[in-house]
Short mmCIF file of N, CA and C and ligand atoms in Angstrom, two decimals:
data_model
loop_
_atom_site.label_atom_id
_atom_site.label_comp_id
_atom_site.label_asym_id
_atom_site.label_seq_id
_atom_site.Cartn_x
_atom_site.Cartn_y
_atom_site.Cartn_z
N MET N 1201 81.57 60.35 108.72
CA MET N 1201 81.23 61.45 108.69
C MET N 1201 79.75 61.72 109.49
N HIS N 1202 80.22 61.88 111.09
CA HIS N 1202 78.87 62.08 112.24
C HIS N 1202 78.13 63.04 112.18
N CYS N 1203 76.77 62.91 112.13
CA CYS N 1203 75.79 63.79 112.29
C CYS N 1203 76.01 64.88 113.11
N PRO N 1204 76.00 66.33 112.72
CA PRO N 1204 76.25 67.08 113.75
C PRO N 1204 75.09 67.47 114.58
N PHE N 1205 73.89 66.90 114.20
CA PHE N 1205 72.78 66.71 115.51
C PHE N 1205 72.38 65.81 116.25
N CYS N 1206 72.62 64.27 115.60
CA CYS N 1206 72.69 63.67 117.17
C CYS N 1206 73.78 62.38 117.20
N ARG N 1207 74.31 63.10 116.24
CA ARG N 1207 75.70 62.37 116.59
C ARG N 1207 75.91 60.38 116.27
N HIS N 1208 75.00 60.70 115.04
CA HIS N 1208 74.68 59.30 114.30
C HIS N 1208 75.98 59.06 113.66
N PRO N 1209 76.56 57.80 113.54
CA PRO N 1209 78.07 57.85 112.97
C PRO N 1209 78.15 57.95 111.66
N ASP N 1210 76.60 57.67 111.04
CA ASP N 1210 76.73 57.77 109.25
C ASP N 1210 75.63 58.29 108.69
N SER N 1211 76.31 59.07 107.86
CA SER N 1211 75.25 59.87 107.00
C SER N 1211 75.44 59.72 105.57
N ARG N 1212 73.98 59.74 104.68
CA ARG N 1212 73.67 59.44 103.43
C ARG N 1212 74.37 60.93 102.43
N VAL N 1213 75.00 60.50 101.37
CA VAL N 1213 74.97 61.83 100.31
C VAL N 1213 74.22 61.72 99.60
N ILE N 1214 73.44 63.32 99.39
CA ILE N 1214 72.41 63.50 98.48
C ILE N 1214 72.61 64.25 97.45
N ASP N 1215 73.49 64.87 97.23
CA ASP N 1215 74.01 65.46 96.75
C ASP N 1215 75.64 66.29 96.53
N SER N 1216 75.94 65.93 95.40
CA SER N 1216 78.06 66.34 95.13
C SER N 1216 77.85 67.35 93.99
N ARG N 1217 78.73 68.21 94.64
CA ARG N 1217 78.87 69.60 93.52
C ARG N 1217 79.97 69.82 93.79
N THR N 1218 80.89 69.93 92.09
CA THR N 1218 82.32 70.57 92.06
C THR N 1218 82.12 72.01 92.17
N SER N 1219 82.59 72.77 92.77
CA SER N 1219 83.25 74.03 93.14
C SER N 1219 83.64 74.53 91.43
N ASP N 1220 83.26 75.77 90.99
CA ASP N 1220 83.58 76.43 90.17
C ASP N 1220 85.36 76.63 89.74
N ASP N 1221 85.76 76.56 90.38
CA ASP N 1221 87.34 76.53 90.63
C ASP N 1221 87.75 75.09 90.31
N GLY N 1222 87.06 73.99 90.44
CA GLY N 1222 87.16 72.55 90.49
C GLY N 1222 88.42 72.28 91.86
N LEU N 1223 88.71 73.02 92.76
CA LEU N 1223 89.28 72.57 93.49
C LEU N 1223 88.41 71.88 94.99
N SER N 1224 87.48 71.98 94.32
CA SER N 1224 86.48 71.23 95.90
C SER N 1224 85.45 70.98 95.68
N ILE N 1225 84.93 69.52 96.78
CA ILE N 1225 83.59 69.07 96.22
C ILE N 1225 82.77 69.47 97.56
N ARG N 1226 81.20 69.86 97.29
CA ARG N 1226 80.78 70.36 98.31
C ARG N 1226 79.56 68.94 98.05
N ARG N 1227 79.55 68.02 99.32
CA ARG N 1227 78.19 67.43 99.10
C ARG N 1227 77.32 68.10 100.32
N ARG N 1228 75.90 67.58 100.45
CA ARG N 1228 74.75 67.27 101.08
C ARG N 1228 74.87 66.15 101.24
N ARG N 1229 74.52 66.07 102.81
CA ARG N 1229 74.29 65.17 103.28
C ARG N 1229 73.18 64.95 104.19
N GLN N 1230 72.47 63.70 104.44
CA GLN N 1230 70.84 63.65 105.44
C GLN N 1230 71.53 62.28 106.26
N CYS N 1231 71.00 63.04 107.68
CA CYS N 1231 71.49 61.41 108.48
C CYS N 1231 70.14 61.20 108.29
N PRO N 1232 70.74 59.05 108.67
CA PRO N 1232 69.15 58.50 108.35
C PRO N 1232 68.74 58.38 109.42
N GLU N 1233 69.21 58.82 110.66
CA GLU N 1233 68.72 58.60 111.97
C GLU N 1233 67.68 59.84 112.61
N CYS N 1234 68.13 61.25 112.30
CA CYS N 1234 67.33 62.49 112.61
C CYS N 1234 66.60 62.83 110.94
N GLY N 1235 66.71 63.13 110.52
CA GLY N 1235 67.33 63.31 109.46
C GLY N 1235 67.26 64.26 108.71
N GLY N 1236 68.56 65.22 109.65
CA GLY N 1236 68.99 66.12 109.68
C GLY N 1236 70.34 66.12 108.12
N ARG N 1237 69.96 67.61 108.12
CA ARG N 1237 70.95 67.74 106.60
C ARG N 1237 72.20 68.54 106.80
N PHE N 1238 73.01 68.37 106.44
CA PHE N 1238 74.34 69.40 106.69
C PHE N 1238 75.34 69.42 105.43
N SER N 1239 75.67 69.89 104.97
CA SER N 1239 77.23 69.49 104.04
C SER N 1239 78.52 69.99 104.60
N THR N 1240 79.39 68.79 103.69
CA THR N 1240 80.71 68.78 103.76
C THR N 1240 81.83 69.59 102.59
N VAL N 1241 82.62 69.81 102.96
CA VAL N 1241 83.16 70.29 101.49
C VAL N 1241 84.83 69.24 101.29
N GLU N 1242 85.25 68.78 100.59
CA GLU N 1242 85.81 67.92 100.86
C GLU N 1242 87.07 68.45 99.73
N THR N 1243 88.49 69.38 100.10
CA THR N 1243 89.64 69.61 99.54
C THR N 1243 91.17 68.70 99.10
N ALA N 1244 91.38 68.80 98.57
CA ALA N 1244 93.15 67.91 98.54
C ALA N 1244 93.40 68.96 99.87
N SER N 1245 94.30 68.45 100.78
CA SER N 1245 94.58 69.05 101.69
C SER N 1245 96.12 69.77 101.22
N LEU N 1246 96.42 71.14 102.00
CA LEU N 1246 97.34 72.32 101.11
C LEU N 1246 97.16 72.26 102.92
N SER N 1247 99.02 72.44 103.40
CA SER N 1247 99.04 73.19 104.81
C SER N 1247 100.08 74.10 104.49
N VAL N 1248 100.29 74.81 105.59
CA VAL N 1248 101.35 75.51 105.73
C VAL N 1248 101.88 75.63 107.08
N VAL N 1249 103.34 75.28 106.92
CA VAL N 1249 104.37 75.55 108.14
C VAL N 1249 104.81 77.10 108.45
N LYS N 1250 104.34 77.52 109.79
CA LYS N 1250 104.48 78.80 109.58
C LYS N 1250 105.95 78.92 110.58
N ARG N 1251 106.25 80.20 110.63
CA ARG N 1251 107.66 80.50 111.12
C ARG N 1251 108.00 79.47 113.00
N SER N 1252 106.86 79.70 113.26
CA SER N 1252 106.93 79.01 114.53
C SER N 1252 106.72 77.62 114.98
N GLY N 1253 106.60 76.95 113.60
CA GLY N 1253 106.87 75.94 113.12
C GLY N 1253 105.77 75.23 113.19
N ALA N 1254 104.48 75.96 113.80
CA ALA N 1254 102.87 75.55 113.70
C ALA N 1254 103.05 75.28 112.64
N VAL N 1255 101.24 73.74 112.05
CA VAL N 1255 101.17 73.89 110.30
C VAL N 1255 99.95 74.24 110.66
N GLU N 1256 99.14 74.64 109.46
CA GLU N 1256 97.81 75.13 109.33
C GLU N 1256 97.37 75.00 108.16
N PRO N 1257 96.20 74.49 108.09
CA PRO N 1257 95.24 74.83 106.31
C PRO N 1257 95.84 75.95 105.80
N PHE N 1258 95.98 76.07 104.54
CA PHE N 1258 96.30 77.14 103.56
C PHE N 1258 94.78 77.57 103.39
N SER N 1259 95.06 79.57 103.90
CA SER N 1259 93.96 79.73 103.67
C SER N 1259 93.59 80.83 102.92
N ARG N 1260 92.44 81.06 101.82
CA ARG N 1260 92.63 82.07 100.55
C ARG N 1260 92.31 83.40 101.62
N ASP N 1261 91.77 83.74 102.46
CA ASP N 1261 91.60 84.55 103.45
C ASP N 1261 92.33 85.21 104.16
N LYS N 1262 93.16 84.38 104.32
CA LYS N 1262 94.50 84.51 104.56
C LYS N 1262 95.52 85.37 103.77
N VAL N 1263 95.76 85.06 102.64
CA VAL N 1263 96.43 85.56 101.52
C VAL N 1263 95.94 87.19 101.07
N VAL N 1264 94.40 87.31 101.32
CA VAL N 1264 93.31 88.45 100.93
C VAL N 1264 93.93 89.09 101.81
N SER N 1265 94.29 88.86 103.47
CA SER N 1265 94.38 89.77 104.63
C SER N 1265 95.24 90.45 104.29
N GLY N 1266 96.34 89.41 104.14
CA GLY N 1266 97.85 90.15 103.69
C GLY N 1266 98.00 90.54 102.79
N VAL N 1267 97.67 90.99 101.46
CA VAL N 1267 97.38 91.82 100.53
C VAL N 1267 96.61 92.64 100.65
N ARG N 1268 95.76 92.82 101.21
CA ARG N 1268 94.53 93.63 101.43
C ARG N 1268 95.45 94.85 101.51
N LYS N 1269 96.00 95.27 103.09
CA LYS N 1269 97.00 96.62 103.47
C LYS N 1269 97.42 96.95 102.19
N ALA N 1270 98.25 96.21 101.42
CA ALA N 1270 99.30 96.74 100.43
C ALA N 1270 98.51 97.30 99.50
N CYS N 1271 97.04 96.91 99.29
CA CYS N 1271 96.02 97.54 98.14
C CYS N 1271 95.20 98.96 98.55
N GLN N 1272 95.51 99.08 99.56
CA GLN N 1272 94.59 100.34 100.50
C GLN N 1272 95.13 101.62 99.50
N GLY N 1273 93.90 102.19 99.17
CA GLY N 1273 93.50 103.76 97.98
C GLY N 1273 93.94 102.80 97.05
N ARG N 1274 94.62 101.81 96.61
CA ARG N 1274 94.78 101.44 95.08
C ARG N 1274 93.33 101.10 94.52
N PRO N 1275 93.40 100.78 93.08
CA PRO N 1275 91.67 100.42 92.35
C PRO N 1275 92.12 99.03 92.57
N VAL N 1276 91.47 98.62 93.66
CA VAL N 1276 91.92 97.41 93.60
C VAL N 1276 90.55 96.54 94.23
N THR N 1277 89.32 95.74 93.84
CA THR N 1277 88.13 95.30 94.00
C THR N 1277 88.54 94.50 95.14
N ASP N 1278 87.34 93.87 96.06
CA ASP N 1278 87.78 92.52 96.42
C ASP N 1278 87.26 91.56 95.86
N ASP N 1279 86.74 91.67 94.32
CA ASP N 1279 86.66 89.92 93.40
C ASP N 1279 88.42 90.56 93.19
N ASP N 1280 89.13 91.51 93.18
CA ASP N 1280 90.34 91.30 92.40
C ASP N 1280 91.47 90.41 93.34
N LEU N 1281 90.97 90.43 94.24
CA LEU N 1281 91.73 90.09 95.96
C LEU N 1281 90.95 88.56 96.18
N ALA N 1282 90.03 88.26 95.74
CA ALA N 1282 89.77 86.71 95.85
C ALA N 1282 90.59 86.11 94.28
N LEU N 1283 89.95 86.38 93.10
CA LEU N 1283 90.66 86.05 91.99
C LEU N 1283 92.28 86.08 92.77
N LEU N 1284 92.64 86.76 93.07
CA LEU N 1284 94.26 86.50 93.24
C LEU N 1284 94.51 85.19 94.22
N ALA N 1285 93.61 85.70 95.06
CA ALA N 1285 94.07 84.18 96.15
C ALA N 1285 93.67 83.30 95.50
N GLN N 1286 92.44 83.02 94.48
CA GLN N 1286 92.61 81.59 93.52
C GLN N 1286 93.76 81.32 92.79
N LYS N 1287 94.64 82.61 91.94
CA LYS N 1287 95.96 82.37 91.48
C LYS N 1287 96.67 81.87 92.11
N VAL N 1288 96.63 82.36 93.55
CA VAL N 1288 98.36 81.73 94.28
C VAL N 1288 97.83 80.53 94.65
N GLU N 1289 96.61 80.33 95.29
CA GLU N 1289 96.26 79.04 95.31
C GLU N 1289 96.35 77.88 94.38
N GLU N 1290 95.92 78.00 93.01
CA GLU N 1290 96.48 76.95 92.34
C GLU N 1290 97.60 77.15 91.76
N ALA N 1291 98.63 78.00 91.73
CA ALA N 1291 99.93 77.96 91.63
C ALA N 1291 100.46 77.35 92.73
N LEU N 1292 100.32 77.21 93.93
CA LEU N 1292 100.67 76.39 94.90
C LEU N 1292 100.49 75.11 94.48
N ARG N 1293 99.19 75.04 94.52
CA ARG N 1293 98.65 73.13 93.94
C ARG N 1293 99.26 72.85 92.97
N GLN N 1294 99.62 73.71 91.71
CA GLN N 1294 100.79 73.22 90.48
C GLN N 1294 102.13 73.15 91.09
N SER N 1295 102.49 73.67 92.28
CA SER N 1295 104.18 73.18 92.59
C SER N 1295 104.38 71.71 92.92
N GLY N 1296 103.09 70.66 93.70
CA GLY N 1296 103.08 69.64 93.70
C GLY N 1296 103.17 69.10 95.25
N GLN N 1297 103.65 70.26 95.76
CA GLN N 1297 103.79 70.01 97.39
C GLN N 1297 102.42 70.31 97.94
N SER N 1298 102.58 69.28 98.79
CA SER N 1298 101.06 69.68 99.99
C SER N 1298 101.57 70.28 101.05
N THR N 1299 102.80 70.51 101.21
CA THR N 1299 103.20 70.97 102.64
C THR N 1299 104.32 72.42 102.00
N LEU N 1300 103.67 73.46 102.46
CA LEU N 1300 104.60 74.27 101.98
C LEU N 1300 104.53 75.32 103.17
N GLU N 1301 105.68 76.33 102.99
CA GLU N 1301 106.69 77.37 103.94
C GLU N 1301 106.04 78.21 103.97
N ALA N 1302 105.65 79.55 104.93
CA ALA N 1302 105.08 80.84 104.86
C ALA N 1302 105.46 81.57 103.78
N ASN N 1303 106.96 81.25 103.92
CA ASN N 1303 108.07 81.94 102.44
C ASN N 1303 107.28 81.14 100.83
N ASP N 1304 106.92 80.08 100.93
CA ASP N 1304 106.81 79.88 99.51
C ASP N 1304 105.33 80.95 99.20
N ILE N 1305 104.46 81.00 100.34
CA ILE N 1305 103.27 81.41 100.05
C ILE N 1305 102.86 82.64 99.48
N GLY N 1306 104.21 83.80 99.95
CA GLY N 1306 104.59 85.19 100.38
C GLY N 1306 105.25 85.18 98.81
N LEU N 1307 105.74 84.47 97.95
CA LEU N 1307 106.51 84.48 96.66
C LEU N 1307 105.77 84.10 95.84
N ALA N 1308 104.99 82.71 95.87
CA ALA N 1308 103.26 82.92 94.83
C ALA N 1308 102.52 83.93 95.13
N ILE N 1309 102.53 85.08 95.56
CA ILE N 1309 101.48 86.11 95.80
C ILE N 1309 102.05 87.26 94.78
N LEU N 1310 103.37 87.19 94.89
CA LEU N 1310 103.94 88.26 94.34
C LEU N 1310 104.16 88.66 92.78
N GLU N 1311 104.09 87.56 92.15
CA GLU N 1311 103.67 87.35 90.45
C GLU N 1311 102.46 88.31 90.41
N PRO N 1312 101.33 87.41 90.47
CA PRO N 1312 100.07 87.86 90.34
C PRO N 1312 99.34 89.06 90.65
N LEU N 1313 99.93 89.45 92.42
CA LEU N 1313 99.97 90.93 92.66
C LEU N 1313 100.57 91.91 91.46
N ARG N 1314 101.90 91.85 90.97
CA ARG N 1314 102.65 91.97 90.30
C ARG N 1314 100.98 92.60 88.76
N GLU N 1315 100.97 91.81 88.48
CA GLU N 1315 99.91 91.50 87.51
C GLU N 1315 98.64 92.40 87.56
N LEU N 1316 98.38 92.83 88.91
CA LEU N 1316 97.21 92.95 89.28
C LEU N 1316 97.90 94.47 89.43
N ASP N 1317 98.39 94.81 90.34
CA ASP N 1317 99.07 96.40 90.67
C ASP N 1317 100.26 96.81 91.05
N GLU N 1318 101.12 97.49 89.96
CA GLU N 1318 102.38 97.65 90.72
C GLU N 1318 102.54 98.34 92.08
N ILE N 1319 101.87 99.32 92.11
CA ILE N 1319 102.00 100.00 93.26
C ILE N 1319 102.14 99.06 94.66
N ALA N 1320 100.66 98.28 94.64
CA ALA N 1320 100.44 97.72 95.73
C ALA N 1320 101.19 96.47 95.30
N TYR N 1321 101.90 96.40 94.28
CA TYR N 1321 103.15 94.99 94.61
C TYR N 1321 104.72 95.85 95.55
N LEU N 1322 104.79 96.72 94.95
CA LEU N 1322 106.00 97.03 95.72
C LEU N 1322 105.64 97.11 96.94
N ARG N 1323 104.78 97.93 97.67
CA ARG N 1323 104.57 98.01 98.86
C ARG N 1323 104.72 96.47 99.67
N PHE N 1324 103.68 95.45 99.24
CA PHE N 1324 104.16 94.26 99.37
C PHE N 1324 105.21 93.59 99.76
N ALA N 1325 106.15 93.75 97.74
CA ALA N 1325 107.14 93.65 98.08
C ALA N 1325 108.60 93.99 99.03
N SER N 1326 107.93 95.03 99.47
CA SER N 1326 109.07 96.36 100.53
C SER N 1326 109.16 95.40 101.88
N VAL N 1327 107.82 94.72 102.18
CA VAL N 1327 107.73 94.00 103.42
C VAL N 1327 108.29 92.94 103.20
N TYR N 1328 107.66 92.40 102.08
CA TYR N 1328 108.39 90.70 102.24
C TYR N 1328 109.48 90.53 101.76
N ARG N 1329 109.97 91.54 100.99
CA ARG N 1329 111.85 91.48 101.02
C ARG N 1329 112.04 92.48 101.83
N ALA N 1330 111.89 92.66 102.64
CA ALA N 1330 113.01 93.46 103.69
C ALA N 1330 113.39 94.54 102.77
N PHE N 1331 112.68 95.15 102.17
CA PHE N 1331 113.40 96.56 101.90
C PHE N 1331 114.23 97.55 102.67
N GLU N 1332 115.53 97.68 102.75
CA GLU N 1332 115.97 98.99 103.20
C GLU N 1332 115.97 99.80 102.75
N SER N 1333 116.36 99.82 101.53
CA SER N 1333 116.80 101.20 101.18
C SER N 1333 116.23 101.97 99.93
N LEU N 1334 116.39 103.01 99.66
CA LEU N 1334 115.76 103.83 98.20
C LEU N 1334 115.92 102.63 97.29
N GLY N 1335 117.28 102.31 97.00
CA GLY N 1335 118.36 101.36 96.35
C GLY N 1335 117.42 100.44 96.00
N ASP N 1336 116.76 99.27 97.03
CA ASP N 1336 115.90 98.01 97.10
C ASP N 1336 114.57 98.67 95.83
N PHE N 1337 114.28 100.04 96.54
CA PHE N 1337 112.60 100.21 95.22
C PHE N 1337 113.19 100.50 94.07
N GLU N 1338 114.73 101.29 93.88
CA GLU N 1338 114.64 101.65 92.56
C GLU N 1338 115.42 100.11 91.84
N GLU N 1339 115.28 99.02 92.65
CA GLU N 1339 115.79 97.72 92.17
C GLU N 1339 114.46 97.45 91.26
N ALA N 1340 113.55 97.25 92.37
CA ALA N 1340 112.72 96.64 92.05
C ALA N 1340 111.50 96.94 91.01
N VAL N 1341 111.82 98.48 91.02
CA VAL N 1341 111.03 99.49 90.10
C VAL N 1341 111.75 99.16 88.77
N ALA N 1342 113.00 99.41 88.62
CA ALA N 1342 113.76 98.83 87.44
C ALA N 1342 113.02 97.18 86.70
N GLU N 1343 112.77 96.52 88.15
CA GLU N 1343 112.27 95.10 87.25
C GLU N 1343 111.35 94.92 86.83
N LEU N 1344 110.17 96.15 87.25
CA LEU N 1344 108.88 96.28 86.51
C LEU N 1344 109.16 96.79 85.54
N ARG N 1345 110.45 97.28 85.21
CA ARG N 1345 110.22 98.45 83.85
C ARG N 1345 110.57 97.14 82.82
N ALA N 1346 111.65 96.33 83.48
CA ALA N 1346 111.70 95.39 82.42
C ALA N 1346 111.13 94.23 81.94
N GLY N 1347 110.44 93.99 82.66
CA GLY N 1347 108.84 93.42 82.76
C GLY N 1347 108.42 93.78 81.69
N ARG N 1348 108.10 94.82 81.63
CA ARG N 1348 107.28 95.41 80.81
C ARG N 1348 107.82 95.71 79.31
N GLY N 1349 108.85 95.69 79.63
CA GLY N 1349 109.51 95.87 77.82
C GLY N 1349 110.23 96.99 77.47
N GLU N 1350 110.21 98.32 79.13
CA GLU N 1350 110.80 99.78 78.54
C GLU N 1350 111.45 100.12 79.64
N PRO N 1351 112.92 99.77 79.41
CA PRO N 1351 113.61 99.85 80.42
C PRO N 1351 114.09 101.46 80.88
N ASN N 1352 113.74 102.21 79.82
CA ASN N 1352 114.36 103.61 80.04
C ASN N 1352 112.73 104.40 80.19
N ALA N 1353 111.64 104.35 80.26
CA ALA N 1353 110.10 104.75 80.08
C ALA N 1353 109.91 105.64 81.50
N THR N 1354 108.98 106.51 81.33
CA THR N 1354 109.37 107.42 82.79
C THR N 1354 108.30 107.27 83.24
N GLU N 1355 108.30 107.63 84.51
CA GLU N 1355 107.16 106.92 85.24
C GLU N 1355 105.40 107.23 84.82
N GLY N 1356 104.94 106.37 85.39
CA GLY N 1356 103.32 106.09 84.31
C GLY N 1356 103.56 105.38 83.40
ZN1 ZN Z 1611 71.11 62.74 112.77
#
C-alpha cells in the first residue's frame, strides 16, 4: 500500500479493527518515510454485474438509494434502511457467490423490505417485478397475507 502523501511504497500497520458487522477490517497505517497516517478498509470483494455488462463493487448505499424511493411517506428511518442494506449484503455473501447480477440484489432486497414495511415492499416489487395490472398487485397482496397466515383478513 503506497503512502497517499509521499508515495512511499511501504507502510506500517499501527492498528486493526474489525467492523461491528464483522464484514470488514479497518487498518490504521503510518508511513515510515514521512510519518503520515492513513487508514484502509479491507472487505471480501462482492461485485455486481450490471445490465450493461459493467462490473462494479457492491454498494450498500446503492441498496439504500434504490429502496428509499419506495419508502417515501412511510415510517421508515435511515437506521432502518441501513439495517436493511446490511441484511441484503449478508444474504448476498451467504449465497457464496462473489459476482452477482443486478437481479440478485433486487431479489435479496424483497424479503427484508417485506419485513420492514409492506407498503414499501409493494411499491418496490411493483417496479422490480414490473407489475402491469391491478391483478399483479392483488397477487402480491395475497402473498403478503398468506405469509402472515391470515388469508381472509381485511385491510390493515
Ligand atoms: Zn509518506
